[in-house]
Coordinates of N, CA and C in Angstrom, one line a residue:
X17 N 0.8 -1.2 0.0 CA 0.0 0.0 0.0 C 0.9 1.2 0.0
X18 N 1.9 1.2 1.1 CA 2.8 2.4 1.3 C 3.4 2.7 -0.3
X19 N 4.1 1.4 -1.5 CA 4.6 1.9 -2.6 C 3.9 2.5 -3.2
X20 N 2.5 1.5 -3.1 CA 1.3 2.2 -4.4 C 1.2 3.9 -4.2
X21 N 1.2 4.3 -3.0 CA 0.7 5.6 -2.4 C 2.0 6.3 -3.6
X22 N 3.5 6.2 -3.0 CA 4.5 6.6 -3.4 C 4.7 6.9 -4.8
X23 N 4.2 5.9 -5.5 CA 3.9 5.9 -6.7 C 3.4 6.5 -7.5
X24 N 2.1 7.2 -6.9 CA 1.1 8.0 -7.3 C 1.9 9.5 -6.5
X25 N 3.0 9.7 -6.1 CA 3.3 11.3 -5.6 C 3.0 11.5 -4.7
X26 N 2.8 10.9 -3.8 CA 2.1 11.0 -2.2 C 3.5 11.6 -1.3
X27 N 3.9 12.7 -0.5 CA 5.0 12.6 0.0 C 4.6 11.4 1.1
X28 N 6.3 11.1 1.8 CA 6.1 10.1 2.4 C 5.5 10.4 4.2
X29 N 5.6 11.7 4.6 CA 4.9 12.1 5.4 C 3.6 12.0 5.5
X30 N 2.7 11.8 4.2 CA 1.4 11.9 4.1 C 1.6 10.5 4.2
X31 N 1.8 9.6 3.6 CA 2.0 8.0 3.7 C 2.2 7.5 5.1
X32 N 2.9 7.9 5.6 CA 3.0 7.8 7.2 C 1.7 8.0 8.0
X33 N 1.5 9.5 8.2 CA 0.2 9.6 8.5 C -1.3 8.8 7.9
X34 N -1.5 8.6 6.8 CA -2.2 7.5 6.5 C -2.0 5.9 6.9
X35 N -1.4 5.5 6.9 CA -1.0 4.2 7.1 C -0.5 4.0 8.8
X36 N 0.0 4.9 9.6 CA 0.6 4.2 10.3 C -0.3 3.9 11.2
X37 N -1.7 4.0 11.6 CA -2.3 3.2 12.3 C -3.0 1.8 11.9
X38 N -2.8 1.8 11.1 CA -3.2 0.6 10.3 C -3.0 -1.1 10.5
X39 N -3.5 -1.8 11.0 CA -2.9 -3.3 11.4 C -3.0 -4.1 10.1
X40 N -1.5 -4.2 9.9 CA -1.4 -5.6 8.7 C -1.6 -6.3 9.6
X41 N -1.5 -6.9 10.3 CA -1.8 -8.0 10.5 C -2.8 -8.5 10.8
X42 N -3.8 -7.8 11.2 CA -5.0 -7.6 11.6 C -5.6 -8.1 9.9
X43 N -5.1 -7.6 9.0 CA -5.8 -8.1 8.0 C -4.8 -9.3 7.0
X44 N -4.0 -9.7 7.6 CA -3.2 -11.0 7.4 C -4.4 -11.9 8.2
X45 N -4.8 -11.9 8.8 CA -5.7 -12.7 10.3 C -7.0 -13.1 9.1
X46 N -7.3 -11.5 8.5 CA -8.9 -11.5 8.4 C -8.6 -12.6 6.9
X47 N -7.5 -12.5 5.9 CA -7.5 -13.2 4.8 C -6.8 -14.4 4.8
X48 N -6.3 -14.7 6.1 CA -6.0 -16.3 6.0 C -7.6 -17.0 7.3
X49 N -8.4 -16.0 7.6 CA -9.9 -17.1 7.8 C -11.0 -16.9 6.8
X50 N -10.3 -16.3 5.9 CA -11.4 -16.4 4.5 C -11.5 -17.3 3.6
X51 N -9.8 -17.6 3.4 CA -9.2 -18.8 2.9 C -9.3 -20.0 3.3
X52 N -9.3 -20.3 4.7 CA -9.3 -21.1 5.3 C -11.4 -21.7 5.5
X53 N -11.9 -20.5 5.3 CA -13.6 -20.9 5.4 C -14.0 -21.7 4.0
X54 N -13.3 -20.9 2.8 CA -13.5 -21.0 1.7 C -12.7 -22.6 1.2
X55 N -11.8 -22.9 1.6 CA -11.0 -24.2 1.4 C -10.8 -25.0 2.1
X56 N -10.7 -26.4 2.4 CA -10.8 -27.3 3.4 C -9.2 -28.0 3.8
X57 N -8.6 -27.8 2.2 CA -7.1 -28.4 2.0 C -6.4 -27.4 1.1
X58 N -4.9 -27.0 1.7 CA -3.9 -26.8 1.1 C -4.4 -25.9 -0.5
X59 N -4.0 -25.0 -0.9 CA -4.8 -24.6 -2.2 C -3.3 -25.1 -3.0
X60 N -3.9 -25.2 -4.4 CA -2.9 -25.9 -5.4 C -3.4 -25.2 -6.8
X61 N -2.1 -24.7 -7.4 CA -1.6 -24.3 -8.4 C -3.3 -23.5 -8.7
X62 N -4.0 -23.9 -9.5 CA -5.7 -23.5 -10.1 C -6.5 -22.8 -9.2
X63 N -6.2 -23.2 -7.7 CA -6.7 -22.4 -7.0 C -6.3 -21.5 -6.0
X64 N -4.9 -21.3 -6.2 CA -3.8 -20.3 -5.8 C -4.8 -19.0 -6.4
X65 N -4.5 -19.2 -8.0 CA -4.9 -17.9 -8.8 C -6.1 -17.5 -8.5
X66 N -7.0 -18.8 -8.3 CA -9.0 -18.4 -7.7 C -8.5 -17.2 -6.2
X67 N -7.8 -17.8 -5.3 CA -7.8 -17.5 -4.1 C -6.9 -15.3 -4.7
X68 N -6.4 -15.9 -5.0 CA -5.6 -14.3 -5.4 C -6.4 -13.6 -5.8
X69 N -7.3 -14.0 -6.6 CA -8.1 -12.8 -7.2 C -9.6 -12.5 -6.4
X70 N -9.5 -13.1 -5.3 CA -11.1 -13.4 -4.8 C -10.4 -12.5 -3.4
X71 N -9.3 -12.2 -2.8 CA -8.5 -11.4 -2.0 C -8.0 -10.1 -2.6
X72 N -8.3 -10.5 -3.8 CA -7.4 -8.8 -4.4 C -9.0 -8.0 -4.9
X73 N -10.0 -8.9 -5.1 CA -11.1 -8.1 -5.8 C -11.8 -7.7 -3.8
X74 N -11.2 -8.0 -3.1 CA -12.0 -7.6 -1.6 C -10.8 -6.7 -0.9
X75 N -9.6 -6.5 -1.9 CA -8.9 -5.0 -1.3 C -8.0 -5.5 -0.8
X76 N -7.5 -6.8 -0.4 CA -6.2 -7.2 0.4 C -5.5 -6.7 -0.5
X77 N -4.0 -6.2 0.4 CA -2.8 -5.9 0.0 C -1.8 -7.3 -1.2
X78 N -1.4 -7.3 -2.0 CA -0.5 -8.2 -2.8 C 0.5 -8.9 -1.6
X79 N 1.2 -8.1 -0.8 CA 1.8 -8.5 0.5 C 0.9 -9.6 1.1
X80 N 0.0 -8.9 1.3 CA -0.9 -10.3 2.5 C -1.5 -11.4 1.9
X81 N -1.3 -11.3 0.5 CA -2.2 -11.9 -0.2 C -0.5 -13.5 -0.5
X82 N 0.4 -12.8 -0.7 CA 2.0 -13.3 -0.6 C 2.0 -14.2 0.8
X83 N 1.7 -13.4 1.7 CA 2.1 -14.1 3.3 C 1.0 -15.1 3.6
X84 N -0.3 -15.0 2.8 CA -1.3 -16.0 3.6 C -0.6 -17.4 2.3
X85 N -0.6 -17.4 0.9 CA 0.5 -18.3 0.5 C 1.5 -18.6 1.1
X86 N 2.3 -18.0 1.5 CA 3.6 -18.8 2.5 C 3.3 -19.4 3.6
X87 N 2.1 -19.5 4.3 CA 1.2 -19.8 5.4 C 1.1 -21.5 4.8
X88 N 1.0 -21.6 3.5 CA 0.2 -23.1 3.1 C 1.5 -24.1 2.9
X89 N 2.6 -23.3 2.3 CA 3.9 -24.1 2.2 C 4.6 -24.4 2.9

């Protein structure tokens, strides 16, 4: 989130104040029991990509969306 901002011209002071109360992990939590409601076993290759786009179309970060995958391996 903090690059995307950067990216678009955000000074990093405003990036700071925006973001820094913010809990990743709090929403690491909320997208590995979405995943876990929605799947019973392990996701694999076909449903990696289901799972990525069904977390990116609900606003998770690419990061968390990375971390709840390294969660499965």
């Amino acid at each position: 989130i903090r690059f995307k901002l950067a990216q678009k011209g955000l000074a990093e002071t405003v990036i700071a104040e925006i973001t820094g109360d913010y809990d990743f992990e709090e929403e690491y939590g909320r997208a590995l029991r979405l995943v876990a409601a929605k799947f019973d076993s392990p996701p694999t290759g076909e449903q990696k990509q289901k799972i990525a786009r069904f977390l990116s179309a609900r606003g998770f970060a690419d990061s968390t969306i990375s971390k709840v995958f390294a969660q499965f391996e």
